[in-house]
Short mmCIF file of C-alpha atoms in Angstrom, two decimals:
data_model
loop_
_atom_site.label_atom_id
_atom_site.label_comp_id
_atom_site.label_asym_id
_atom_site.label_seq_id
_atom_site.Cartn_x
_atom_site.Cartn_y
_atom_site.Cartn_z
CA GLN S 28 10.54 -3.98 25.52
CA LEU S 29 9.73 -0.82 23.51
CA GLN S 30 8.39 -1.71 20.10
CA LEU S 31 7.19 0.55 17.32
CA VAL S 32 4.85 -0.49 14.47
CA GLU S 33 4.08 1.72 11.50
CA SER S 34 1.04 1.44 9.32
CA GLY S 35 -0.99 3.42 6.83
CA GLY S 36 1.31 3.45 3.85
CA GLY S 37 0.14 2.79 0.33
CA LEU S 38 -0.26 4.13 -3.16
CA VAL S 39 -1.65 7.62 -3.60
CA GLN S 40 -1.93 10.05 -6.49
CA PRO S 41 -0.05 13.36 -6.46
CA GLY S 42 -1.93 15.89 -4.43
CA GLY S 43 -3.53 13.18 -2.29
CA SER S 44 -3.14 12.48 1.41
CA LEU S 45 -2.15 9.67 3.70
CA ARG S 46 -2.10 9.29 7.38
CA LEU S 47 0.64 7.13 8.89
CA SER S 48 0.52 5.77 12.38
CA CYS S 49 3.29 4.72 14.73
CA ALA S 50 1.98 2.58 17.60
CA ALA S 51 4.32 2.25 20.55
CA SER S 52 4.19 -0.62 23.04
CA GLY S 53 6.10 -1.33 26.16
CA TYR S 54 6.78 2.31 27.00
CA ASN S 55 4.72 5.42 27.66
CA LEU S 56 4.52 7.70 24.65
CA ASP S 57 4.71 10.86 26.83
CA ARG S 58 8.31 9.80 27.78
CA LEU S 59 9.46 9.39 24.18
CA ASN S 60 10.71 11.62 21.44
CA ILE S 61 9.25 10.28 18.18
CA GLY S 62 10.59 11.15 14.79
CA TRP S 63 9.55 10.22 11.33
CA PHE S 64 12.23 9.34 8.82
CA ARG S 65 12.10 8.34 5.25
CA GLN S 66 14.38 6.60 2.79
CA ALA S 67 14.08 6.53 -0.94
CA PRO S 68 15.93 3.96 -3.01
CA GLY S 69 19.63 4.89 -3.23
CA LYS S 70 19.21 7.72 -0.85
CA GLU S 71 20.25 8.37 2.72
CA ARG S 72 17.72 8.04 5.40
CA GLU S 73 16.26 11.50 6.02
CA GLY S 74 14.69 12.92 9.09
CA VAL S 75 11.29 14.46 8.32
CA ILE S 76 9.63 15.69 11.49
CA CYS S 77 9.62 14.96 15.20
CA ILE S 78 7.47 15.43 18.23
CA SER S 79 9.28 15.56 21.56
CA SER S 80 8.19 14.15 24.83
CA SER S 81 7.23 17.70 25.91
CA GLY S 82 4.99 18.00 22.78
CA GLY S 83 7.23 20.28 20.75
CA VAL S 84 7.35 19.80 17.04
CA THR S 85 10.48 20.13 14.88
CA ASN S 86 10.41 20.07 11.10
CA TYR S 87 13.57 18.65 9.62
CA ALA S 88 12.83 18.71 5.87
CA ASP S 89 11.96 22.00 4.24
CA SER S 90 10.26 20.10 1.45
CA VAL S 91 7.45 18.90 3.69
CA LYS S 92 6.75 22.08 5.64
CA GLY S 93 3.17 23.09 5.40
CA ARG S 94 2.21 19.69 4.09
CA PHE S 95 3.03 17.22 6.84
CA THR S 96 1.77 17.38 10.38
CA ILE S 97 2.77 15.21 13.33
CA SER S 98 0.58 14.58 16.36
CA GLY S 99 0.37 12.22 19.28
CA ASP S 100 -2.46 10.44 21.01
CA SER S 101 -1.42 9.48 24.56
CA ALA S 102 -4.48 7.37 25.14
CA LYS S 103 -3.56 5.15 22.16
CA ASN S 104 0.17 5.47 22.61
CA THR S 105 0.35 6.38 18.94
CA VAL S 106 1.97 9.08 16.89
CA TYR S 107 0.57 10.11 13.51
CA LEU S 108 2.00 11.64 10.44
CA GLN S 109 -0.66 13.41 8.35
CA MET S 110 0.64 13.89 4.84
CA ASN S 111 -1.19 16.25 2.48
CA SER S 112 -0.52 17.53 -1.00
CA LEU S 113 1.75 14.56 -1.63
CA LYS S 114 4.30 14.73 -4.40
CA PRO S 115 6.14 11.99 -6.26
CA GLU S 116 9.35 12.99 -4.53
CA ASP S 117 7.74 12.02 -1.20
CA THR S 118 7.92 8.37 -2.35
CA ALA S 119 9.91 6.45 0.20
CA VAL S 120 9.82 3.93 3.00
CA TYR S 121 8.70 5.85 6.08
CA TYR S 122 9.92 4.87 9.52
CA CYS S 123 9.15 6.06 12.97
CA ALA S 124 11.90 6.12 15.52
CA ALA S 125 12.22 6.83 19.18
CA ARG S 126 14.69 8.00 21.67
CA LYS S 127 14.24 8.51 25.41
CA TRP S 128 16.66 11.32 26.16
CA GLY S 129 17.59 14.70 24.96
CA GLY S 130 14.57 15.69 22.89
CA CYS S 131 14.24 15.24 19.19
CA SER S 132 17.19 14.50 16.90
CA PRO S 133 17.38 14.36 13.10
CA SER S 134 20.17 11.86 13.29
CA ALA S 135 19.26 8.24 12.70
CA LEU S 136 22.05 7.18 15.03
CA ALA S 137 20.50 9.11 17.92
CA ASN S 138 17.23 7.20 17.61
CA ASN S 139 17.61 3.80 19.12
CA TYR S 140 14.21 2.25 18.46
CA TRP S 141 12.74 1.75 14.98
CA GLY S 142 9.64 0.42 13.42
CA GLN S 143 9.62 -1.84 10.41
CA GLY S 144 8.77 0.88 7.94
CA THR S 145 5.79 1.49 5.68
CA GLN S 146 5.94 2.16 1.92
CA VAL S 147 4.54 5.37 0.60
CA THR S 148 4.23 5.66 -3.16
CA VAL S 149 3.03 8.80 -4.83
CA SER S 150 2.37 8.20 -8.46
CA SER S 151 -0.24 8.72 -11.16
#
């Protein structure tokens, strides 16, 4: 029943910003741990950042610290990823993923629910 839908990706110049959204349906957001992952061509899927069901935030990737912010809106059942000061190396398909138990996990295998992904391209 739980479904996740990402949106907000697109083409942006280096130094620009994008805001991705992850809309959850069929399950209350405040009972989910929601992580953002990304995968560039030929690369392993990488955990980026996560917000737990208790509201705690964990940064997985040092390269995005200070630039990416995760937040949740319970009323909209949506989690956001605000991406600032984007770099070409941020180019990837971005996915949101959820798990119900145990808090956040950077492991893709530990996250059982996935959105379809949204492409972020940072290029001039």
